[in-house]
């Protein structure tokens, strides 16, 4: 596990520092801190950072001693380096977004040591999920060749005063094949992938509020795929009820047809 001594030095480098730095062998002395990234890519304006279930999720820090063992109940303090974007409870590590959007850095400290900062994105509350690509389409595939169709949605926030929609960036959106039910997710079958053709069923919206994944009929296809596949795309509000954003789920129906020519 990669950790940090002070702000920059990992425990793996301690051997090289032995000649000039004396590292404490006291099992309760903190010599390195790791601050873990949050579960979700952002916190909504004026709300607290939450986990994937919608519950408030304080940041988690881990302390290490000179033997690279963890130290339970280390006396951490959490500090926001960009206080105009977020505030943070210095004891619990619970981050709250201010009434603005942007990114902020937060660190954990113990004594004179501090962690590498983690970046917290503050975004708008989503009010609408809409399809960008066609919701009814045909994918013609070849045996022995990867064939894909892009599925894209846009997540937006309603500005009531202007009666207009603006993008919601840095927000998690989920993609799922719902028909045929129980379709295997390995690369020998139709599968949802990212731009590197890795099986990934979620995406984080970009600056324009768009999220996309590809429906892939892989070159390793061992048998004929189904005649059609239905993919549902959903975004959830960051609340305990896991309320779907209006417009969710966006449903894409893709007909699969073998190509007759290359």
C-alpha positions as semicolon CSV with decimal commas, in nm:
position;residue;x (nm);y (nm);z (nm)
1;X;0,000;0,000;0,000
2;X;0,140;0,343;-0,094
3;X;0,163;0,582;0,198
4;X;0,325;0,916;0,270
5;X;0,590;1,027;0,518
6;X;0,516;1,389;0,601
7;X;0,365;1,523;0,280
8;X;0,577;1,341;0,026
9;X;0,794;1,052;0,144
10;X;0,666;0,692;0,131
11;X;0,757;0,422;0,377
12;X;0,925;0,238;0,092
13;X;1,183;0,516;0,090
14;X;1,261;0,490;0,459
15;X;1,555;0,260;0,397
16;X;1,719;0,527;0,184
17;X;1,660;0,786;0,454
18;X;1,811;0,578;0,734
19;X;2,147;0,749;0,706
20;X;2,002;1,096;0,762
21;X;1,664;1,044;0,933
22;X;1,590;0,853;1,249
23;X;1,250;0,683;1,225
24;X;1,075;0,610;1,551
25;X;1,028;0,243;1,640
26;X;0,756;0,329;1,892
27;X;0,448;0,137;1,767
28;X;0,218;0,429;1,857
29;X;0,421;0,698;1,680
30;X;0,271;0,810;1,349
31;X;0,531;0,829;1,072
32;X;0,298;0,826;0,768
33;X;-0,063;0,909;0,679
34;X;-0,285;0,791;0,398
35;X;-0,604;0,986;0,324
36;X;-0,846;0,778;0,119
37;X;-1,042;0,916;-0,175
38;X;-1,421;0,945;-0,130
39;X;-1,656;0,681;-0,274
40;X;-1,846;0,925;-0,496
41;X;-1,676;1,162;-0,742
42;X;-1,845;1,472;-0,598
43;X;-2,052;1,635;-0,326
44;X;-2,362;1,837;-0,413
45;X;-2,371;2,208;-0,331
46;X;-2,469;2,279;0,031
47;X;-2,476;1,907;0,112
48;X;-2,238;1,668;0,287
49;X;-2,017;1,413;0,117
50;X;-2,204;1,082;0,090
51;X;-2,138;0,718;0,007
52;X;-2,307;0,506;-0,261
53;X;-2,600;0,429;-0,027
54;X;-2,677;0,798;0,027
55;X;-2,547;0,814;0,385
56;X;-2,306;1,087;0,499
57;X;-1,950;0,961;0,452
58;X;-1,666;1,129;0,642
59;X;-1,321;1,104;0,490
60;X;-1,109;0,815;0,617
61;X;-0,745;0,851;0,713
62;X;-0,504;0,572;0,810
63;X;-0,193;0,616;1,024
64;X;0,120;0,399;1,001
65;X;0,409;0,348;1,240
66;X;0,774;0,281;1,157
67;X;0,702;-0,090;1,105
68;X;0,435;-0,008;0,842
69;X;0,163;-0,128;1,079
70;X;-0,160;0,069;1,113
71;X;-0,222;0,267;1,429
72;X;-0,583;0,253;1,552
73;X;-0,752;0,569;1,682
74;X;-0,475;0,800;1,565
75;X;-0,538;1,168;1,658
76;X;-0,618;1,304;1,311
77;X;-0,724;1,655;1,221
78;X;-0,877;1,734;0,881
79;X;-0,813;2,063;0,703
80;X;-0,968;2,212;0,388
81;X;-0,708;2,397;0,181
82;X;-0,975;2,567;-0,032
83;X;-1,228;2,694;0,219
84;X;-1,434;2,885;-0,036
85;X;-1,543;2,557;-0,194
86;X;-1,590;2,319;0,103
87;X;-1,579;2,310;0,479
88;X;-1,465;2,007;0,677
89;X;-1,521;1,900;1,036
90;X;-1,167;1,892;1,168
91;X;-1,236;1,595;1,397
92;X;-1,476;1,373;1,203
93;X;-1,359;1,452;0,850
94;X;-1,713;1,513;0,722
95;X;-1,696;1,743;0,420
96;X;-1,973;1,990;0,331
97;X;-1,995;2,161;-0,004
98;X;-2,056;2,533;-0,006
99;X;-2,309;2,706;-0,232
100;X;-2,077;2,705;-0,531
101;X;-1,919;2,458;-0,770
102;X;-1,552;2,378;-0,812
103;X;-1,286;2,160;-0,657
104;X;-1,114;2,172;-0,321
105;X;-0,822;1,995;-0,157
106;X;-0,846;1,839;0,188
107;X;-0,563;1,694;0,397
108;X;-0,538;1,489;0,714
109;X;-0,276;1,574;0,975
110;X;-0,131;1,408;1,283
111;X;0,120;1,613;1,475
112;X;0,357;1,769;1,223
113;X;0,276;1,518;0,951
114;X;0,021;1,563;0,677
115;X;-0,122;1,345;0,403
116;X;-0,117;1,398;0,032
117;X;-0,431;1,605;-0,044
118;X;-0,743;1,445;-0,186
119;X;-0,953;1,649;-0,428
120;X;-1,322;1,700;-0,357
121;X;-1,546;1,811;-0,644
122;X;-1,853;2,020;-0,564
123;X;-2,127;1,997;-0,826
124;X;-2,489;2,098;-0,884
125;X;-2,787;1,888;-0,778
126;X;-2,914;1,690;-1,079
127;X;-3,273;1,749;-1,195
128;X;-3,286;1,582;-1,535
129;X;-3,134;1,285;-1,718
130;X;-3,182;1,273;-2,096
131;X;-3,054;1,065;-2,384
132;X;-2,799;1,221;-2,620
133;X;-2,754;0,926;-2,857
134;X;-3,045;0,746;-3,025
135;X;-3,251;0,535;-2,787
136;X;-3,344;0,293;-3,066
137;X;-3,055;0,182;-3,283
138;X;-2,899;-0,112;-3,470
139;X;-2,554;-0,259;-3,415
140;X;-2,419;-0,467;-3,702
141;X;-2,144;-0,695;-3,580
142;X;-1,874;-0,914;-3,731
143;X;-1,742;-1,240;-3,591
144;X;-1,372;-1,197;-3,516
145;X;-1,397;-0,818;-3,489
146;X;-1,501;-0,586;-3,206
147;X;-1,825;-0,402;-3,283
148;X;-1,960;-0,123;-3,063
149;X;-2,242;0,126;-3,024
150;X;-2,206;0,433;-2,800
151;X;-2,479;0,505;-2,545
152;X;-2,469;0,863;-2,415
153;X;-2,678;1,066;-2,172
154;X;-2,670;1,417;-2,031
155;X;-2,728;1,508;-1,665
156;X;-2,861;1,860;-1,600
157;X;-2,961;2,101;-1,325
158;X;-3,268;2,321;-1,361
159;X;-3,206;2,691;-1,300
160;X;-3,557;2,794;-1,199
161;X;-3,500;3,168;-1,237
162;X;-3,398;3,123;-1,600
163;X;-3,610;2,813;-1,669
164;X;-3,307;2,651;-1,831
165;X;-3,092;2,343;-1,785
166;X;-2,719;2,361;-1,712
167;X;-2,473;2,069;-1,701
168;X;-2,402;1,864;-1,388
169;X;-2,035;1,758;-1,407
170;X;-1,848;1,505;-1,190
171;X;-2,154;1,295;-1,111
172;X;-2,188;0,917;-1,115
173;X;-2,418;0,756;-1,374
174;X;-2,487;0,381;-1,393
175;X;-2,542;0,161;-1,699
176;X;-2,704;-0,185;-1,686
177;X;-2,817;-0,448;-1,935
178;X;-3,172;-0,535;-1,826
179;X;-3,275;-0,752;-2,119
180;X;-3,194;-1,030;-2,182
181;X;-3,199;-1,078;-1,806
182;X;-2,893;-1,248;-1,661
183;X;-2,677;-1,185;-1,968
184;X;-2,318;-1,279;-1,872
185;X;-2,079;-0,987;-1,832
186;X;-1,759;-1,156;-1,950
187;X;-1,590;-1,065;-2,279
188;X;-1,728;-1,367;-2,465
189;X;-2,074;-1,203;-2,467
190;X;-2,233;-0,865;-2,525
191;X;-2,100;-0,634;-2,256
192;X;-2,091;-0,268;-2,145
193;X;-1,739;-0,124;-2,166
194;X;-1,548;0,202;-2,131
195;X;-1,332;0,367;-2,397
196;X;-1,048;0,120;-2,326
197;X;-1,284;-0,174;-2,386
198;X;-1,275;-0,268;-2,016
199;X;-1,605;-0,390;-1,862
200;X;-1,723;-0,087;-1,663
201;X;-2,089;-0,016;-1,588
202;X;-2,064;0,339;-1,456
203;X;-1,930;0,671;-1,578
204;X;-1,868;1,015;-1,428
205;X;-2,019;1,306;-1,618
206;X;-1,779;1,543;-1,794
207;X;-1,785;1,924;-1,802
208;X;-2,087;1,914;-2,038
209;X;-2,275;1,681;-1,803
210;X;-2,247;1,387;-2,042
211;X;-2,174;1,026;-1,954
212;X;-2,125;0,745;-2,202
213;X;-2,045;0,378;-2,230
214;X;-2,026;0,141;-2,525
215;X;-2,224;-0,172;-2,594
216;X;-1,965;-0,418;-2,723
217;X;-2,006;-0,734;-2,928
218;X;-1,650;-0,866;-2,886
219;X;-1,432;-1,038;-3,139
220;X;-1,416;-1,332;-2,898
221;X;-1,789;-1,393;-2,938
222;X;-1,838;-1,768;-2,911
223;X;-2,202;-1,788;-3,021
224;X;-2,472;-1,574;-3,175
225;X;-2,571;-1,286;-2,945
226;X;-2,937;-1,209;-2,867
227;X;-3,145;-1,032;-3,131
228;X;-3,160;-0,718;-2,919
229;X;-3,028;-0,574;-2,594
230;X;-3,193;-0,320;-2,366
231;X;-2,969;-0,099;-2,154
232;X;-3,101;0,124;-1,877
233;X;-2,906;0,428;-1,760
234;X;-2,978;0,572;-1,416
235;X;-2,856;0,855;-1,196
236;X;-2,957;0,875;-0,831
237;X;-2,991;1,180;-0,614
238;X;-2,753;1,187;-0,320
239;X;-3,011;1,115;-0,053
240;X;-3,087;0,823;0,176
241;X;-3,385;0,719;-0,035
242;X;-3,163;0,680;-0,344
243;X;-3,423;0,874;-0,545
244;X;-3,375;0,839;-0,921
245;X;-3,310;1,166;-1,102
246;X;-3,613;1,260;-1,318
247;X;-3,578;1,096;-1,657
248;X;-3,416;0,786;-1,505
249;X;-3,390;0,529;-1,630
250;X;-3,307;0,627;-1,987
251;X;-3,372;0,311;-2,190
252;X;-3,170;0,221;-2,497
253;X;-3,288;-0,061;-2,725
254;X;-3,017;-0,188;-2,959
255;X;-3,097;-0,442;-3,231
256;X;-2,807;-0,678;-3,304
257;X;-2,764;-0,794;-3,661
258;X;-2,477;-0,988;-3,820
259;X;-2,305;-0,791;-4,094
260;X;-2,302;-0,956;-4,433
261;X;-1,991;-0,778;-4,564
262;X;-1,673;-0,636;-4,418
